[in-house]
Amino acid sequence: MKHFKKIVIVFMCLALSFPYNMSSAHSGRTDSSGGHHDYKNASGLGDYHYHCGGYPPHLHENGVCPYSSSAGNSTKPKTATSSSSSVTKKVSKYYQSSVVKKVQKKLNKLGYKCGKADGIYGTKTKNAIKDFQSDEGMTVNGEIKKALLKKLKINI
């Protein structure tokens, strides 16, 4: 019995010595920026959000992580909490998975390679949009906006 207690104590000490982060990213596929789908909107941030550097779930406005030093602001963004009174930012209708997927399908069909039409706005999609915008004489910013959808003849 003495040995059993010692083994349990050693095991517990070892288990507690390893860091465990409760706010780590969910399992599953993420894009190159750490973003992933949250179809059940468990985060309260919409159907897509990011986990970067151990920070809580958040959005990347204009493709920039608000927690990065290059984001230019020192305030942290509002994130979801379990409180129903929490205010969160909605994902633009242009970046919803279904719209991104339509854009990807159309760009692929036109020869702008943005990879599999999976509804994830990642680097390949952004670069394909930039190439299309450049070829069409549009402002080149890689953003999904009304003008891009109109040029691609996509209705949402």
Short mmCIF file of N, CA and C in Angstrom, two decimals:
data_model
loop_
_atom_site.label_atom_id
_atom_site.label_comp_id
_atom_site.label_asym_id
_atom_site.label_seq_id
_atom_site.Cartn_x
_atom_site.Cartn_y
_atom_site.Cartn_z
N MET A 1 0.82 -1.19 0.00
CA MET A 1 0.00 0.00 0.00
C MET A 1 0.87 1.27 0.00
N LYS A 2 2.01 1.23 0.71
CA LYS A 2 2.91 2.38 0.75
C LYS A 2 3.44 2.70 -0.65
N HIS A 3 3.78 1.65 -1.39
CA HIS A 3 4.31 1.85 -2.74
C HIS A 3 3.24 2.44 -3.66
N PHE A 4 2.02 2.00 -3.51
CA PHE A 4 0.92 2.50 -4.33
C PHE A 4 0.74 4.00 -4.11
N LYS A 5 0.77 4.44 -2.86
CA LYS A 5 0.61 5.86 -2.55
C LYS A 5 1.76 6.66 -3.15
N LYS A 6 2.97 6.13 -3.06
CA LYS A 6 4.13 6.82 -3.62
C LYS A 6 4.00 6.96 -5.15
N ILE A 7 3.55 5.89 -5.77
CA ILE A 7 3.39 5.90 -7.23
C ILE A 7 2.34 6.93 -7.62
N VAL A 8 1.22 6.96 -6.90
CA VAL A 8 0.16 7.92 -7.19
C VAL A 8 0.67 9.35 -7.01
N ILE A 9 1.40 9.60 -5.95
CA ILE A 9 1.93 10.94 -5.68
C ILE A 9 2.92 11.35 -6.77
N VAL A 10 3.80 10.45 -7.18
CA VAL A 10 4.76 10.75 -8.25
C VAL A 10 4.01 11.03 -9.56
N PHE A 11 3.03 10.22 -9.86
CA PHE A 11 2.24 10.40 -11.08
C PHE A 11 1.55 11.76 -11.08
N MET A 12 0.95 12.13 -9.97
CA MET A 12 0.24 13.41 -9.87
C MET A 12 1.21 14.58 -10.00
N CYS A 13 2.37 14.46 -9.39
CA CYS A 13 3.37 15.53 -9.52
C CYS A 13 3.82 15.69 -10.96
N LEU A 14 4.03 14.58 -11.64
CA LEU A 14 4.42 14.64 -13.05
C LEU A 14 3.31 15.25 -13.90
N ALA A 15 2.09 14.83 -13.65
CA ALA A 15 0.96 15.35 -14.42
C ALA A 15 0.81 16.85 -14.22
N LEU A 16 1.01 17.33 -13.04
CA LEU A 16 0.87 18.75 -12.75
C LEU A 16 2.04 19.57 -13.27
N SER A 17 3.15 18.93 -13.54
CA SER A 17 4.33 19.67 -14.01
C SER A 17 4.23 20.00 -15.50
N PHE A 18 3.35 19.34 -16.25
CA PHE A 18 3.17 19.64 -17.66
C PHE A 18 2.12 20.74 -17.82
N PRO A 19 2.45 21.76 -18.61
CA PRO A 19 1.48 22.85 -18.78
C PRO A 19 0.26 22.37 -19.56
N TYR A 20 -0.88 22.83 -19.17
CA TYR A 20 -2.12 22.51 -19.85
C TYR A 20 -2.88 23.80 -20.05
N ASN A 21 -3.16 24.12 -21.28
CA ASN A 21 -3.84 25.36 -21.60
C ASN A 21 -5.28 25.08 -21.97
N MET A 22 -6.22 25.55 -21.16
CA MET A 22 -7.65 25.32 -21.40
C MET A 22 -8.15 26.08 -22.62
N SER A 23 -7.45 27.12 -23.03
CA SER A 23 -7.93 27.92 -24.15
C SER A 23 -7.23 27.54 -25.46
N SER A 24 -6.69 26.34 -25.53
CA SER A 24 -5.99 25.94 -26.74
C SER A 24 -6.99 25.73 -27.88
N ALA A 25 -6.47 25.69 -29.09
CA ALA A 25 -7.32 25.55 -30.26
C ALA A 25 -8.03 24.21 -30.27
N HIS A 26 -9.15 24.19 -30.95
CA HIS A 26 -9.90 22.96 -31.10
C HIS A 26 -9.13 22.02 -32.02
N SER A 27 -9.43 20.76 -31.92
CA SER A 27 -8.79 19.82 -32.83
C SER A 27 -9.39 20.02 -34.21
N GLY A 28 -8.71 19.56 -35.21
CA GLY A 28 -9.24 19.66 -36.57
C GLY A 28 -8.32 20.50 -37.45
N ARG A 29 -8.72 20.65 -38.70
CA ARG A 29 -7.92 21.33 -39.70
C ARG A 29 -7.95 22.84 -39.50
N THR A 30 -6.80 23.47 -39.59
CA THR A 30 -6.72 24.93 -39.52
C THR A 30 -5.98 25.43 -40.74
N ASP A 31 -6.17 26.72 -41.04
CA ASP A 31 -5.43 27.28 -42.16
C ASP A 31 -4.07 27.76 -41.67
N SER A 32 -3.30 28.39 -42.52
CA SER A 32 -1.94 28.79 -42.18
C SER A 32 -1.88 29.84 -41.08
N SER A 33 -2.98 30.50 -40.82
CA SER A 33 -3.02 31.52 -39.77
C SER A 33 -3.63 31.00 -38.48
N GLY A 34 -3.94 29.71 -38.43
CA GLY A 34 -4.52 29.15 -37.21
C GLY A 34 -6.03 29.26 -37.15
N GLY A 35 -6.66 29.61 -38.24
CA GLY A 35 -8.12 29.76 -38.27
C GLY A 35 -8.82 28.46 -38.56
N HIS A 36 -10.04 28.34 -38.09
CA HIS A 36 -10.82 27.14 -38.37
C HIS A 36 -12.31 27.42 -38.26
N HIS A 37 -13.08 26.51 -38.81
CA HIS A 37 -14.54 26.61 -38.77
C HIS A 37 -15.05 26.24 -37.39
N ASP A 38 -16.11 26.89 -37.00
CA ASP A 38 -16.80 26.63 -35.74
C ASP A 38 -18.27 26.59 -36.09
N TYR A 39 -18.68 25.53 -36.79
CA TYR A 39 -20.02 25.46 -37.36
C TYR A 39 -21.13 25.59 -36.32
N LYS A 40 -20.87 25.17 -35.10
CA LYS A 40 -21.89 25.28 -34.04
C LYS A 40 -21.82 26.63 -33.34
N ASN A 41 -20.89 27.49 -33.77
CA ASN A 41 -20.70 28.82 -33.20
C ASN A 41 -20.52 28.75 -31.69
N ALA A 42 -19.78 27.77 -31.21
CA ALA A 42 -19.52 27.62 -29.78
C ALA A 42 -18.76 28.82 -29.24
N SER A 43 -17.96 29.46 -30.07
CA SER A 43 -17.17 30.61 -29.62
C SER A 43 -18.01 31.88 -29.56
N GLY A 44 -19.12 31.91 -30.28
CA GLY A 44 -19.93 33.12 -30.35
C GLY A 44 -19.39 34.13 -31.34
N LEU A 45 -18.38 33.75 -32.12
CA LEU A 45 -17.75 34.66 -33.08
C LEU A 45 -18.19 34.41 -34.51
N GLY A 46 -19.12 33.56 -34.74
CA GLY A 46 -19.53 33.21 -36.10
C GLY A 46 -18.98 31.84 -36.46
N ASP A 47 -19.04 31.51 -37.75
CA ASP A 47 -18.65 30.16 -38.14
C ASP A 47 -17.17 30.01 -38.45
N TYR A 48 -16.36 31.03 -38.19
CA TYR A 48 -14.93 30.95 -38.44
C TYR A 48 -14.19 31.86 -37.48
N HIS A 49 -13.15 31.35 -36.82
CA HIS A 49 -12.35 32.18 -35.93
C HIS A 49 -10.95 31.62 -35.81
N TYR A 50 -10.10 32.33 -35.07
CA TYR A 50 -8.69 31.99 -34.95
C TYR A 50 -8.28 31.76 -33.50
N HIS A 51 -7.20 31.01 -33.32
CA HIS A 51 -6.52 30.83 -32.05
C HIS A 51 -5.05 31.10 -32.35
N CYS A 52 -4.50 32.15 -31.81
CA CYS A 52 -3.09 32.47 -32.06
C CYS A 52 -2.38 32.71 -30.73
N GLY A 53 -1.20 32.15 -30.59
CA GLY A 53 -0.35 32.43 -29.45
C GLY A 53 -0.99 32.18 -28.09
N GLY A 54 -1.93 31.25 -28.01
CA GLY A 54 -2.55 30.95 -26.74
C GLY A 54 -3.65 31.91 -26.33
N TYR A 55 -3.98 32.88 -27.18
CA TYR A 55 -5.04 33.82 -26.88
C TYR A 55 -6.40 33.15 -27.08
N PRO A 56 -7.43 33.71 -26.49
CA PRO A 56 -8.77 33.12 -26.66
C PRO A 56 -9.24 33.25 -28.11
N PRO A 57 -10.32 32.56 -28.48
CA PRO A 57 -10.83 32.66 -29.85
C PRO A 57 -11.07 34.12 -30.24
N HIS A 58 -10.69 34.48 -31.46
CA HIS A 58 -10.85 35.86 -31.91
C HIS A 58 -10.93 35.91 -33.43
N LEU A 59 -11.24 37.09 -33.97
CA LEU A 59 -11.33 37.30 -35.41
C LEU A 59 -10.09 38.05 -35.89
N HIS A 60 -9.79 37.92 -37.18
CA HIS A 60 -8.69 38.66 -37.80
C HIS A 60 -9.32 39.65 -38.77
N GLU A 61 -9.40 40.91 -38.35
CA GLU A 61 -9.95 41.91 -39.24
C GLU A 61 -8.90 42.31 -40.26
N ASN A 62 -9.29 42.36 -41.51
CA ASN A 62 -8.37 42.68 -42.62
C ASN A 62 -7.18 41.74 -42.65
N GLY A 63 -7.36 40.51 -42.18
CA GLY A 63 -6.30 39.51 -42.23
C GLY A 63 -5.20 39.69 -41.21
N VAL A 64 -5.38 40.56 -40.20
CA VAL A 64 -4.34 40.83 -39.22
C VAL A 64 -4.81 40.39 -37.84
N CYS A 65 -3.96 39.65 -37.17
CA CYS A 65 -4.28 39.21 -35.81
C CYS A 65 -4.21 40.42 -34.87
N PRO A 66 -5.27 40.69 -34.11
CA PRO A 66 -5.26 41.84 -33.22
C PRO A 66 -4.27 41.69 -32.06
N TYR A 67 -3.78 40.48 -31.82
CA TYR A 67 -2.83 40.26 -30.74
C TYR A 67 -1.38 40.39 -31.19
N SER A 68 -1.16 40.47 -32.51
CA SER A 68 0.21 40.58 -32.99
C SER A 68 0.73 41.99 -32.75
N SER A 69 2.04 42.11 -32.62
CA SER A 69 2.63 43.42 -32.36
C SER A 69 2.46 44.35 -33.55
N SER A 70 2.26 43.80 -34.75
CA SER A 70 2.09 44.63 -35.93
C SER A 70 0.65 45.09 -36.11
N ALA A 71 -0.25 44.67 -35.22
CA ALA A 71 -1.66 45.06 -35.35
C ALA A 71 -1.85 46.54 -35.05
N GLY A 72 -0.92 47.13 -34.31
CA GLY A 72 -0.96 48.56 -34.11
C GLY A 72 -1.87 49.05 -33.00
N ASN A 73 -2.53 48.17 -32.29
CA ASN A 73 -3.31 48.64 -31.15
C ASN A 73 -2.98 47.81 -29.93
N SER A 74 -3.08 48.42 -28.79
CA SER A 74 -2.69 47.73 -27.58
C SER A 74 -3.89 47.14 -26.85
N THR A 75 -5.08 47.41 -27.35
CA THR A 75 -6.26 46.86 -26.69
C THR A 75 -6.60 45.52 -27.28
N LYS A 76 -7.03 44.64 -26.44
CA LYS A 76 -7.40 43.32 -26.90
C LYS A 76 -8.84 43.35 -27.39
N PRO A 77 -9.16 42.56 -28.42
CA PRO A 77 -10.51 42.57 -28.95
C PRO A 77 -11.47 41.88 -28.00
N LYS A 78 -12.75 42.15 -28.22
CA LYS A 78 -13.76 41.46 -27.44
C LYS A 78 -13.86 40.04 -27.94
N THR A 79 -13.94 39.11 -27.02
CA THR A 79 -14.08 37.72 -27.39
C THR A 79 -15.30 37.15 -26.71
N ALA A 80 -15.69 35.99 -27.14
CA ALA A 80 -16.90 35.38 -26.60
C ALA A 80 -16.67 34.90 -25.18
N THR A 81 -17.70 34.98 -24.39
CA THR A 81 -17.69 34.42 -23.05
C THR A 81 -18.96 33.62 -22.91
N SER A 82 -19.10 32.96 -21.78
CA SER A 82 -20.31 32.17 -21.59
C SER A 82 -21.51 33.04 -21.26
N SER A 83 -21.29 34.31 -20.98
CA SER A 83 -22.38 35.21 -20.66
C SER A 83 -23.17 35.55 -21.91
N SER A 84 -24.48 35.53 -21.80
CA SER A 84 -25.30 35.84 -22.97
C SER A 84 -25.32 37.34 -23.24
N SER A 85 -24.86 38.16 -22.28
CA SER A 85 -24.84 39.60 -22.49
C SER A 85 -23.55 40.07 -23.16
N SER A 86 -22.65 39.14 -23.44
CA SER A 86 -21.38 39.49 -24.07
C SER A 86 -21.62 40.00 -25.49
N VAL A 87 -20.91 41.06 -25.85
CA VAL A 87 -21.03 41.62 -27.19
C VAL A 87 -19.89 41.08 -28.02
N THR A 88 -20.20 40.49 -29.16
CA THR A 88 -19.16 39.98 -30.05
C THR A 88 -19.36 40.57 -31.43
N LYS A 89 -18.30 40.56 -32.19
CA LYS A 89 -18.34 41.08 -33.54
C LYS A 89 -18.82 40.01 -34.50
N LYS A 90 -19.70 40.36 -35.41
CA LYS A 90 -20.20 39.40 -36.39
C LYS A 90 -19.25 39.31 -37.57
N VAL A 91 -19.20 38.14 -38.16
CA VAL A 91 -18.40 37.93 -39.37
C VAL A 91 -19.15 38.57 -40.53
N SER A 92 -18.44 39.32 -41.36
CA SER A 92 -19.05 39.95 -42.52
C SER A 92 -19.71 38.88 -43.39
N LYS A 93 -20.84 39.23 -43.97
CA LYS A 93 -21.56 38.27 -44.83
C LYS A 93 -20.71 37.83 -46.01
N TYR A 94 -19.74 38.65 -46.39
CA TYR A 94 -18.88 38.30 -47.52
C TYR A 94 -17.85 37.23 -47.18
N TYR A 95 -17.62 36.98 -45.90
CA TYR A 95 -16.62 36.00 -45.49
C TYR A 95 -17.24 34.76 -44.86
N GLN A 96 -18.55 34.63 -44.98
CA GLN A 96 -19.19 33.41 -44.50
C GLN A 96 -18.74 32.26 -45.39
N SER A 97 -18.67 31.10 -44.81
CA SER A 97 -18.15 29.92 -45.50
C SER A 97 -18.83 29.69 -46.85
N SER A 98 -20.15 29.84 -46.89
CA SER A 98 -20.87 29.57 -48.14
C SER A 98 -20.48 30.55 -49.25
N VAL A 99 -20.24 31.81 -48.89
CA VAL A 99 -19.85 32.81 -49.89
C VAL A 99 -18.41 32.56 -50.34
N VAL A 100 -17.52 32.28 -49.41
CA VAL A 100 -16.12 32.01 -49.75
C VAL A 100 -16.05 30.81 -50.68
N LYS A 101 -16.86 29.80 -50.41
CA LYS A 101 -16.87 28.60 -51.26
C LYS A 101 -17.31 28.94 -52.68
N LYS A 102 -18.32 29.79 -52.83
CA LYS A 102 -18.77 30.21 -54.17
C LYS A 102 -17.66 30.96 -54.91
N VAL A 103 -16.98 31.84 -54.19
CA VAL A 103 -15.87 32.60 -54.79
C VAL A 103 -14.77 31.65 -55.23
N GLN A 104 -14.43 30.69 -54.37
CA GLN A 104 -13.38 29.73 -54.70
C GLN A 104 -13.74 28.91 -55.94
N LYS A 105 -14.98 28.43 -56.00
CA LYS A 105 -15.41 27.63 -57.16
C LYS A 105 -15.30 28.44 -58.44
N LYS A 106 -15.76 29.69 -58.39
CA LYS A 106 -15.74 30.54 -59.58
C LYS A 106 -14.30 30.85 -60.00
N LEU A 107 -13.46 31.18 -59.04
CA LEU A 107 -12.06 31.48 -59.36
C LEU A 107 -11.35 30.26 -59.95
N ASN A 108 -11.57 29.10 -59.36
CA ASN A 108 -10.97 27.87 -59.90
C ASN A 108 -11.44 27.62 -61.33
N LYS A 109 -12.73 27.84 -61.57
CA LYS A 109 -13.31 27.64 -62.91
C LYS A 109 -12.68 28.59 -63.93
N LEU A 110 -12.35 29.80 -63.47
CA LEU A 110 -11.74 30.80 -64.35
C LEU A 110 -10.22 30.64 -64.48
N GLY A 111 -9.64 29.65 -63.78
CA GLY A 111 -8.21 29.39 -63.88
C GLY A 111 -7.35 30.03 -62.80
N TYR A 112 -7.98 30.67 -61.84
CA TYR A 112 -7.25 31.25 -60.71
C TYR A 112 -7.22 30.21 -59.61
N LYS A 113 -6.07 29.62 -59.42
CA LYS A 113 -5.96 28.46 -58.51
C LYS A 113 -5.97 28.88 -57.05
N CYS A 114 -7.09 28.60 -56.41
CA CYS A 114 -7.19 28.92 -54.97
C CYS A 114 -7.34 27.65 -54.15
N GLY A 115 -7.08 26.50 -54.75
CA GLY A 115 -7.17 25.25 -54.02
C GLY A 115 -8.59 24.74 -53.95
N LYS A 116 -8.79 23.75 -53.11
CA LYS A 116 -10.10 23.13 -52.94
C LYS A 116 -11.12 24.17 -52.46
N ALA A 117 -12.31 24.14 -53.03
CA ALA A 117 -13.38 25.05 -52.61
C ALA A 117 -13.95 24.54 -51.29
N ASP A 118 -13.29 24.94 -50.19
CA ASP A 118 -13.67 24.44 -48.87
C ASP A 118 -14.31 25.49 -47.98
N GLY A 119 -14.44 26.71 -48.49
CA GLY A 119 -15.06 27.78 -47.70
C GLY A 119 -14.12 28.46 -46.73
N ILE A 120 -12.83 28.11 -46.78
CA ILE A 120 -11.85 28.72 -45.89
C ILE A 120 -11.11 29.83 -46.64
N TYR A 121 -11.20 31.04 -46.11
CA TYR A 121 -10.51 32.18 -46.70
C TYR A 121 -9.07 32.18 -46.21
N GLY A 122 -8.22 31.51 -46.97
CA GLY A 122 -6.81 31.40 -46.61
C GLY A 122 -5.93 32.12 -47.60
N THR A 123 -4.64 31.86 -47.52
CA THR A 123 -3.65 32.54 -48.35
C THR A 123 -3.88 32.29 -49.84
N LYS A 124 -4.14 31.03 -50.21
CA LYS A 124 -4.35 30.72 -51.64
C LYS A 124 -5.56 31.48 -52.19
N THR A 125 -6.62 31.52 -51.41
CA THR A 125 -7.83 32.22 -51.86
C THR A 125 -7.55 33.71 -52.00
N LYS A 126 -6.90 34.28 -51.01
CA LYS A 126 -6.60 35.72 -51.05
C LYS A 126 -5.72 36.05 -52.26
N ASN A 127 -4.70 35.22 -52.52
CA ASN A 127 -3.82 35.47 -53.66
C ASN A 127 -4.55 35.31 -54.99
N ALA A 128 -5.45 34.33 -55.08
CA ALA A 128 -6.23 34.15 -56.31
C ALA A 128 -7.14 35.36 -56.54
N ILE A 129 -7.72 35.87 -55.48
CA ILE A 129 -8.57 37.06 -55.59
C ILE A 129 -7.74 38.25 -56.07
N LYS A 130 -6.53 38.40 -55.52
CA LYS A 130 -5.66 39.50 -55.93
C LYS A 130 -5.31 39.39 -57.42
N ASP A 131 -4.99 38.18 -57.87
CA ASP A 131 -4.67 37.98 -59.30
C ASP A 131 -5.87 38.35 -60.17
N PHE A 132 -7.05 37.90 -59.77
CA PHE A 132 -8.27 38.21 -60.52
C PHE A 132 -8.51 39.72 -60.54
N GLN A 133 -8.39 40.36 -59.38
CA GLN A 133 -8.60 41.81 -59.30
C GLN A 133 -7.62 42.55 -60.20
N SER A 134 -6.39 42.12 -60.20
CA SER A 134 -5.37 42.75 -61.04
C SER A 134 -5.73 42.61 -62.52
N ASP A 135 -6.09 41.41 -62.91
CA ASP A 135 -6.43 41.15 -64.32
C ASP A 135 -7.68 41.92 -64.76
N GLU A 136 -8.57 42.19 -63.82
CA GLU A 136 -9.83 42.88 -64.15
C GLU A 136 -9.75 44.39 -63.94
N GLY A 137 -8.57 44.91 -63.57
CA GLY A 137 -8.41 46.34 -63.38
C GLY A 137 -9.09 46.87 -62.13
N MET A 138 -9.28 45.99 -61.16
CA MET A 138 -9.91 46.39 -59.90
C MET A 138 -8.84 46.79 -58.89
N THR A 139 -9.28 47.38 -57.78
CA THR A 139 -8.37 47.64 -56.67
C THR A 139 -7.88 46.30 -56.14
N VAL A 140 -6.58 46.12 -56.06
CA VAL A 140 -6.01 44.84 -55.65
C VAL A 140 -5.80 44.84 -54.14
N ASN A 141 -6.68 44.11 -53.44
CA ASN A 141 -6.57 44.03 -51.98
C ASN A 141 -6.87 42.62 -51.46
N GLY A 142 -7.31 41.73 -52.33
CA GLY A 142 -7.59 40.36 -51.91
C GLY A 142 -8.84 40.20 -51.07
N GLU A 143 -9.65 41.24 -50.99
CA GLU A 143 -10.84 41.21 -50.15
C GLU A 143 -12.08 40.80 -50.93
N ILE A 144 -12.96 40.13 -50.22
CA ILE A 144 -14.26 39.77 -50.81
C ILE A 144 -15.23 40.87 -50.45
N LYS A 145 -15.64 41.60 -51.45
CA LYS A 145 -16.58 42.72 -51.28
C LYS A 145 -17.62 42.64 -52.40
N LYS A 146 -18.57 43.54 -52.35
CA LYS A 146 -19.67 43.56 -53.32
C LYS A 146 -19.15 43.66 -54.76
N ALA A 147 -18.14 44.50 -55.00
CA ALA A 147 -17.61 44.69 -56.35
C ALA A 147 -17.01 43.40 -56.90
N LEU A 148 -16.31 42.65 -56.06
CA LEU A 148 -15.73 41.39 -56.49
C LEU A 148 -16.83 40.40 -56.86
N LEU A 149 -17.83 40.29 -56.01
CA LEU A 149 -18.92 39.36 -56.28
C LEU A 149 -19.65 39.73 -57.56
N LYS A 150 -19.82 41.02 -57.80
CA LYS A 150 -20.49 41.48 -59.01
C LYS A 150 -19.67 41.09 -60.24
N LYS A 151 -18.35 41.30 -60.17
CA LYS A 151 -17.45 40.97 -61.28
C LYS A 151 -17.44 39.46 -61.56
N LEU A 152 -17.55 38.66 -60.47
CA LEU A 152 -17.58 37.20 -60.62
C LEU A 152 -18.98 36.68 -60.93
N LYS A 153 -19.94 37.59 -60.95
CA LYS A 153 -21.36 37.23 -61.20
C LYS A 153 -21.86 36.23 -60.17
N ILE A 154 -21.61 36.56 -58.90
CA ILE A 154 -22.06 35.73 -57.78
C ILE A 154 -23.09 36.51 -56.99
N ASN A 155 -24.25 35.91 -56.79
CA ASN A 155 -25.29 36.51 -55.96
C ASN A 155 -25.33 35.84 -54.61
N ILE A 156 -25.48 36.65 -53.58
CA ILE A 156 -25.63 36.07 -52.24
C ILE A 156 -26.92 36.55 -51.59
#
